[in-house]
């Protein structure tokens, strides 16, 4: 099996169900900032169509955006989020550890392609896998690296270029249709594992859709993906 040569993991919703912690952190930031805003699960489900926390805030604020220091609210939100991560509130989704271990065993390179910040990614990886794992992901393509957020394919293009590979040599793993569109828009085959907030989304362009990465043992999953890729 020679494919894939690298796997690019999305973070929020894919490595872990992070969005409840982001939502909690947003609400704490609103309260701390003296705002009477509150995002319940129903509203947050709709707001997640807007990728990126600051973009989501701007969209929600609308005409009020000029009256509120949105970057400060977002920075406070991210500090709260990282505290939740460091406190151990966020766990890896089923099968993630097994797939990462199997990929490392086979010499498949690992990377990250996310709309969130590098600080948030590093906090999650260090807390969930252990600090040693920060070296396992040789490319971290994050919010700081590109202007456009998913479904813009820019973050995937950046990651593939940093790996020095062709897009056809890489597998992406995503939880949302925005992420799927970003990966496939960059010419990267994508495995979709819908997260709690993205269950209703479709996965038409995905190479494969699974409830989670534990649905198939890691070695068999990699073989299945390779076979599917050859049939494309
Ligand atoms: C994830 C997101 C956001 C987070 C990111 O998208 O857009 O949920 O709020 O946190 P994806 P920031 O999983 O497709 O990368 O507030 O740091 O943007
Ligand atoms: Mg995601």
mmCIF file of C-alpha atoms and ligand atoms in Angstrom:
data_model
loop_
_atom_site.group_PDB
_atom_site.id
_atom_site.type_symbol
_atom_site.label_atom_id
_atom_site.label_comp_id
_atom_site.label_asym_id
_atom_site.label_seq_id
_atom_site.Cartn_x
_atom_site.Cartn_y
_atom_site.Cartn_z
ATOM 1 C CA UNK A 1 0.000 0.000 0.000
ATOM 2 C CA UNK A 2 1.580 3.283 -1.059
ATOM 3 C CA UNK A 3 -1.301 5.678 -0.504
ATOM 4 C CA UNK A 4 -1.704 7.983 1.350
ATOM 5 C CA UNK A 5 1.763 9.400 1.943
ATOM 6 C CA UNK A 6 0.332 11.850 4.474
ATOM 7 C CA UNK A 7 -2.848 12.379 6.460
ATOM 8 C CA UNK A 8 -4.097 15.886 7.220
ATOM 9 C CA UNK A 9 -6.420 16.049 10.208
ATOM 10 C CA UNK A 10 -8.961 18.771 10.780
ATOM 11 C CA UNK A 11 -9.075 19.645 14.501
ATOM 12 C CA UNK A 12 -12.445 20.983 15.676
ATOM 13 C CA UNK A 13 -14.993 18.192 15.442
ATOM 14 C CA UNK A 14 -12.521 15.711 13.928
ATOM 15 C CA UNK A 15 -9.722 15.105 16.427
ATOM 16 C CA UNK A 16 -12.169 15.912 19.227
ATOM 17 C CA UNK A 17 -15.699 17.165 19.840
ATOM 18 C CA UNK A 18 -14.431 20.631 20.705
ATOM 19 C CA UNK A 19 -17.442 22.713 19.771
ATOM 20 C CA UNK A 20 -19.269 22.419 23.102
ATOM 21 C CA UNK A 21 -16.154 23.803 24.766
ATOM 22 C CA UNK A 22 -15.881 26.601 22.190
ATOM 23 C CA UNK A 23 -19.574 27.403 22.782
ATOM 24 C CA UNK A 24 -19.138 27.435 26.574
ATOM 25 C CA UNK A 25 -16.088 29.663 26.167
ATOM 26 C CA UNK A 26 -17.949 32.076 23.858
ATOM 27 C CA UNK A 27 -20.745 32.396 26.436
ATOM 28 C CA UNK A 28 -18.231 33.023 29.234
ATOM 29 C CA UNK A 29 -16.597 35.715 27.116
ATOM 30 C CA UNK A 30 -19.964 37.373 26.445
ATOM 31 C CA UNK A 31 -20.725 37.442 30.182
ATOM 32 C CA UNK A 32 -17.263 38.741 31.055
ATOM 33 C CA UNK A 33 -17.630 41.441 28.396
ATOM 34 C CA UNK A 34 -20.980 42.575 29.838
ATOM 35 C CA UNK A 35 -22.914 41.412 26.775
ATOM 36 C CA UNK A 36 -26.385 39.891 27.141
ATOM 37 C CA UNK A 37 -25.635 37.458 24.292
ATOM 38 C CA UNK A 38 -26.033 33.709 24.792
ATOM 39 C CA UNK A 39 -25.486 31.002 22.187
ATOM 40 C CA UNK A 40 -27.588 27.915 22.866
ATOM 41 C CA UNK A 41 -26.995 24.663 20.966
ATOM 42 C CA UNK A 42 -29.654 25.355 18.354
ATOM 43 C CA UNK A 43 -28.269 28.783 17.542
ATOM 44 C CA UNK A 44 -24.679 27.515 17.607
ATOM 45 C CA UNK A 45 -25.568 24.766 15.121
ATOM 46 C CA UNK A 46 -26.645 27.480 12.672
ATOM 47 C CA UNK A 47 -23.693 29.737 13.479
ATOM 48 C CA UNK A 48 -21.221 26.920 12.772
ATOM 49 C CA UNK A 49 -21.962 27.415 9.086
ATOM 50 C CA UNK A 50 -19.629 30.388 9.501
ATOM 51 C CA UNK A 51 -16.170 28.906 10.017
ATOM 52 C CA UNK A 52 -13.738 30.699 12.291
ATOM 53 C CA UNK A 53 -14.642 32.131 15.679
ATOM 54 C CA UNK A 54 -14.008 35.799 14.883
ATOM 55 C CA UNK A 55 -15.926 35.536 11.601
ATOM 56 C CA UNK A 56 -18.782 33.832 13.496
ATOM 57 C CA UNK A 57 -18.807 36.665 16.031
ATOM 58 C CA UNK A 58 -18.848 39.319 13.294
ATOM 59 C CA UNK A 59 -21.692 37.560 11.523
ATOM 60 C CA UNK A 60 -23.720 37.357 14.749
ATOM 61 C CA UNK A 61 -22.983 40.935 15.801
ATOM 62 C CA UNK A 62 -24.074 42.339 12.444
ATOM 63 C CA UNK A 63 -24.764 46.057 12.859
ATOM 64 C CA UNK A 64 -23.581 45.909 16.512
ATOM 65 C CA UNK A 65 -20.042 44.983 15.418
ATOM 66 C CA UNK A 66 -18.815 48.578 15.632
ATOM 67 C CA UNK A 67 -19.972 48.911 19.266
ATOM 68 C CA UNK A 68 -18.232 45.810 20.628
ATOM 69 C CA UNK A 69 -14.531 44.946 20.782
ATOM 70 C CA UNK A 70 -14.932 41.647 18.955
ATOM 71 C CA UNK A 71 -11.209 40.776 18.797
ATOM 72 C CA UNK A 72 -11.038 41.172 22.608
ATOM 73 C CA UNK A 73 -14.119 38.972 23.084
ATOM 74 C CA UNK A 74 -12.591 36.375 20.752
ATOM 75 C CA UNK A 75 -9.234 36.449 22.552
ATOM 76 C CA UNK A 76 -11.005 35.979 25.908
ATOM 77 C CA UNK A 77 -13.029 33.128 24.415
ATOM 78 C CA UNK A 78 -9.869 31.381 23.256
ATOM 79 C CA UNK A 79 -8.210 31.792 26.662
ATOM 80 C CA UNK A 80 -11.300 30.199 28.279
ATOM 81 C CA UNK A 81 -11.298 27.454 25.642
ATOM 82 C CA UNK A 82 -7.653 26.569 26.246
ATOM 83 C CA UNK A 83 -8.293 26.480 29.985
ATOM 84 C CA UNK A 84 -11.118 23.980 29.406
ATOM 85 C CA UNK A 85 -8.780 21.903 27.221
ATOM 86 C CA UNK A 86 -5.994 22.022 29.804
ATOM 87 C CA UNK A 87 -8.477 21.019 32.519
ATOM 88 C CA UNK A 88 -9.145 17.831 30.532
ATOM 89 C CA UNK A 89 -12.687 18.653 29.367
ATOM 90 C CA UNK A 90 -11.982 17.725 25.728
ATOM 91 C CA UNK A 91 -11.230 14.160 24.669
ATOM 92 C CA UNK A 92 -10.129 12.647 21.376
ATOM 93 C CA UNK A 93 -12.910 11.098 19.310
ATOM 94 C CA UNK A 94 -13.040 7.282 19.126
ATOM 95 C CA UNK A 95 -10.420 5.716 16.868
ATOM 96 C CA UNK A 96 -8.250 8.820 16.501
ATOM 97 C CA UNK A 97 -5.387 7.470 18.631
ATOM 98 C CA UNK A 98 -5.469 4.105 16.861
ATOM 99 C CA UNK A 99 -5.332 5.691 13.400
ATOM 100 C CA UNK A 100 -2.529 8.055 14.385
ATOM 101 C CA UNK A 101 -0.557 5.112 15.846
ATOM 102 C CA UNK A 102 -1.126 2.965 12.738
ATOM 103 C CA UNK A 103 -0.125 5.807 10.414
ATOM 104 C CA UNK A 104 3.073 6.444 12.387
ATOM 105 C CA UNK A 105 3.870 2.722 12.336
ATOM 106 C CA UNK A 106 3.591 2.733 8.535
ATOM 107 C CA UNK A 107 5.582 5.928 8.051
ATOM 108 C CA UNK A 108 2.555 7.890 6.851
ATOM 109 C CA UNK A 109 3.272 11.536 7.586
ATOM 110 C CA UNK A 110 0.834 13.572 9.719
ATOM 111 C CA UNK A 111 -0.356 17.142 9.560
ATOM 112 C CA UNK A 112 -3.095 19.502 10.659
ATOM 113 C CA UNK A 113 -5.378 21.696 8.518
ATOM 114 C CA UNK A 114 -7.673 23.844 10.641
ATOM 115 C CA UNK A 115 -9.418 27.201 10.845
ATOM 116 C CA UNK A 116 -8.511 27.625 14.499
ATOM 117 C CA UNK A 117 -5.290 29.083 15.882
ATOM 118 C CA UNK A 118 -2.014 27.245 16.398
ATOM 119 C CA UNK A 119 -2.233 27.938 20.148
ATOM 120 C CA UNK A 120 -5.605 26.155 20.323
ATOM 121 C CA UNK A 121 -4.289 23.213 18.283
ATOM 122 C CA UNK A 122 -1.170 22.827 20.402
ATOM 123 C CA UNK A 123 -3.200 22.988 23.624
ATOM 124 C CA UNK A 124 -5.484 20.206 22.399
ATOM 125 C CA UNK A 125 -2.710 17.964 21.080
ATOM 126 C CA UNK A 126 -0.614 18.359 24.228
ATOM 127 C CA UNK A 127 -3.580 17.680 26.494
ATOM 128 C CA UNK A 128 -5.129 14.814 24.527
ATOM 129 C CA UNK A 129 -2.066 12.917 23.195
ATOM 130 C CA UNK A 130 0.662 14.308 25.473
ATOM 131 C CA UNK A 131 3.244 17.011 24.698
ATOM 132 C CA UNK A 132 5.420 14.486 22.840
ATOM 133 C CA UNK A 133 2.788 14.381 20.076
ATOM 134 C CA UNK A 134 3.461 17.987 19.061
ATOM 135 C CA UNK A 135 6.380 16.567 17.038
ATOM 136 C CA UNK A 136 4.251 13.921 15.332
ATOM 137 C CA UNK A 137 2.372 16.505 13.257
ATOM 138 C CA UNK A 138 5.074 17.904 11.010
ATOM 139 C CA UNK A 139 2.818 20.502 9.393
ATOM 140 C CA UNK A 140 0.286 22.631 11.264
ATOM 141 C CA UNK A 141 -1.710 24.752 8.827
ATOM 142 C CA UNK A 142 -3.761 27.085 11.029
ATOM 143 C CA UNK A 143 -5.730 30.356 10.996
ATOM 144 C CA UNK A 144 -2.515 32.388 11.006
ATOM 145 C CA UNK A 145 -1.242 30.829 7.774
ATOM 146 C CA UNK A 146 -3.987 31.747 5.309
ATOM 147 C CA UNK A 147 -6.433 34.564 4.664
ATOM 148 C CA UNK A 148 -9.483 32.522 3.661
ATOM 149 C CA UNK A 149 -11.130 30.049 6.027
ATOM 150 C CA UNK A 150 -12.814 26.776 5.069
ATOM 151 C CA UNK A 151 -14.572 26.056 2.717
ATOM 152 C CA UNK A 152 -11.775 28.035 1.080
ATOM 153 C CA UNK A 153 -9.191 25.359 0.113
ATOM 154 C CA UNK A 154 -6.280 27.687 1.006
ATOM 155 C CA UNK A 155 -5.415 25.959 4.288
ATOM 156 C CA UNK A 156 -5.177 22.569 2.550
ATOM 157 C CA UNK A 157 -3.077 24.012 -0.279
ATOM 158 C CA UNK A 158 -0.756 25.531 2.320
ATOM 159 C CA UNK A 159 -0.426 22.210 4.180
ATOM 160 C CA UNK A 160 0.244 20.152 1.045
ATOM 161 C CA UNK A 161 2.868 22.605 -0.141
ATOM 162 C CA UNK A 162 4.542 22.549 3.272
ATOM 163 C CA UNK A 163 4.643 18.751 3.104
ATOM 164 C CA UNK A 164 6.183 18.961 -0.366
ATOM 165 C CA UNK A 165 3.625 16.480 -1.701
ATOM 166 C CA UNK A 166 1.053 16.535 -4.486
ATOM 167 C CA UNK A 167 -2.567 16.858 -3.360
ATOM 168 C CA UNK A 168 -3.294 13.410 -4.830
ATOM 169 C CA UNK A 169 -0.851 11.819 -2.373
ATOM 170 C CA UNK A 170 -2.694 13.090 0.698
ATOM 171 C CA UNK A 171 -5.789 12.059 2.665
ATOM 172 C CA UNK A 172 -7.828 14.601 4.626
ATOM 173 C CA UNK A 173 -10.064 13.746 7.557
ATOM 174 C CA UNK A 174 -12.904 16.153 8.275
ATOM 175 C CA UNK A 175 -16.158 16.360 10.246
ATOM 176 C CA UNK A 176 -18.075 19.030 8.319
ATOM 177 C CA UNK A 177 -19.165 19.812 4.795
ATOM 178 C CA UNK A 178 -17.269 23.110 4.939
ATOM 179 C CA UNK A 179 -14.129 21.115 5.696
ATOM 180 C CA UNK A 180 -14.938 18.506 3.059
ATOM 181 C CA UNK A 181 -15.362 21.275 0.474
ATOM 182 C CA UNK A 182 -12.044 22.814 1.515
ATOM 183 C CA UNK A 183 -10.176 19.512 1.159
ATOM 184 C CA UNK A 184 -11.752 18.440 -2.114
ATOM 185 C CA UNK A 185 -11.403 21.995 -3.439
ATOM 186 C CA UNK A 186 -7.650 21.527 -3.015
ATOM 187 C CA UNK A 187 -7.825 18.167 -4.837
ATOM 188 C CA UNK A 188 -7.462 16.091 -1.662
ATOM 189 C CA UNK A 189 -9.489 12.928 -1.059
ATOM 190 C CA UNK A 190 -11.450 13.228 2.180
ATOM 191 C CA UNK A 191 -12.780 10.845 4.802
ATOM 192 C CA UNK A 192 -15.762 12.409 6.584
ATOM 193 C CA UNK A 193 -16.558 11.546 10.217
ATOM 194 C CA UNK A 194 -19.479 13.885 11.010
ATOM 195 C CA UNK A 195 -19.277 15.453 14.474
ATOM 196 C CA UNK A 196 -22.201 16.053 16.837
ATOM 197 C CA UNK A 197 -22.896 19.496 15.374
ATOM 198 C CA UNK A 198 -22.583 18.298 11.754
ATOM 199 C CA UNK A 199 -24.649 15.090 11.789
ATOM 200 C CA UNK A 200 -27.275 16.445 9.389
ATOM 201 C CA UNK A 201 -24.732 17.448 6.751
ATOM 202 C CA UNK A 202 -24.362 15.527 3.491
ATOM 203 C CA UNK A 203 -21.095 13.915 2.423
ATOM 204 C CA UNK A 204 -21.495 13.507 -1.332
ATOM 205 C CA UNK A 205 -17.920 14.238 -2.334
ATOM 206 C CA UNK A 206 -16.313 12.253 0.475
ATOM 207 C CA UNK A 207 -14.155 9.226 -0.304
ATOM 208 C CA UNK A 208 -15.904 7.537 2.616
ATOM 209 C CA UNK A 209 -18.270 8.586 5.398
ATOM 210 C CA UNK A 210 -17.995 6.893 8.822
ATOM 211 C CA UNK A 211 -19.683 7.647 12.152
ATOM 212 C CA UNK A 212 -16.212 7.764 13.650
ATOM 213 C CA UNK A 213 -12.700 6.385 13.120
ATOM 214 C CA UNK A 214 -13.397 3.455 15.429
ATOM 215 C CA UNK A 215 -16.023 2.091 13.010
ATOM 216 C CA UNK A 216 -13.300 0.114 11.203
ATOM 217 C CA UNK A 217 -9.972 -1.093 12.712
ATOM 218 C CA UNK A 218 -7.199 1.319 11.714
ATOM 219 C CA UNK A 219 -5.202 -1.075 9.506
ATOM 220 C CA UNK A 220 -8.318 -2.152 7.610
ATOM 221 C CA UNK A 221 -9.507 1.438 7.332
ATOM 222 C CA UNK A 222 -6.255 2.511 5.654
ATOM 223 C CA UNK A 223 -6.490 -0.433 3.234
ATOM 224 C CA UNK A 224 -10.151 0.364 2.442
ATOM 225 C CA UNK A 225 -9.341 4.021 1.786
ATOM 226 C CA UNK A 226 -6.451 3.019 -0.484
ATOM 227 C CA UNK A 227 -8.739 0.655 -2.429
ATOM 228 C CA UNK A 228 -11.442 3.332 -2.756
ATOM 229 C CA UNK A 229 -8.847 5.818 -3.930
ATOM 230 C CA UNK A 230 -7.727 3.455 -6.686
ATOM 231 C CA UNK A 231 -11.341 3.112 -7.877
ATOM 232 C CA UNK A 232 -11.792 6.894 -8.170
HETATM 233 C C1 LIG B 1 -13.754 25.073 13.217
HETATM 234 C C2 LIG B 1 -14.265 26.427 13.512
HETATM 235 C C3 LIG B 1 -14.524 26.839 14.855
HETATM 236 C C4 LIG B 1 -13.788 27.191 16.032
HETATM 237 C C5 LIG B 1 -12.471 27.700 15.812
HETATM 238 O O1 LIG B 1 -13.740 24.826 11.835
HETATM 239 O O2 LIG B 1 -14.589 27.171 12.634
HETATM 240 O O3 LIG B 1 -15.424 25.966 15.337
HETATM 241 O O4 LIG B 1 -14.622 28.135 16.625
HETATM 242 O O5 LIG B 1 -11.979 28.460 16.853
HETATM 243 P P1 LIG B 1 -12.959 23.588 11.195
HETATM 244 P P2 LIG B 1 -11.514 29.965 16.605
HETATM 245 O O6 LIG B 1 -13.120 22.431 12.125
HETATM 246 O O7 LIG B 1 -13.643 23.357 9.890
HETATM 247 O O8 LIG B 1 -11.515 23.956 11.014
HETATM 248 O O9 LIG B 1 -12.426 30.753 17.468
HETATM 249 O O10 LIG B 1 -10.082 29.970 17.038
HETATM 250 O O11 LIG B 1 -11.671 30.324 15.150
HETATM 251 MG MG1 LIG B 2 -14.071 20.631 11.824
#
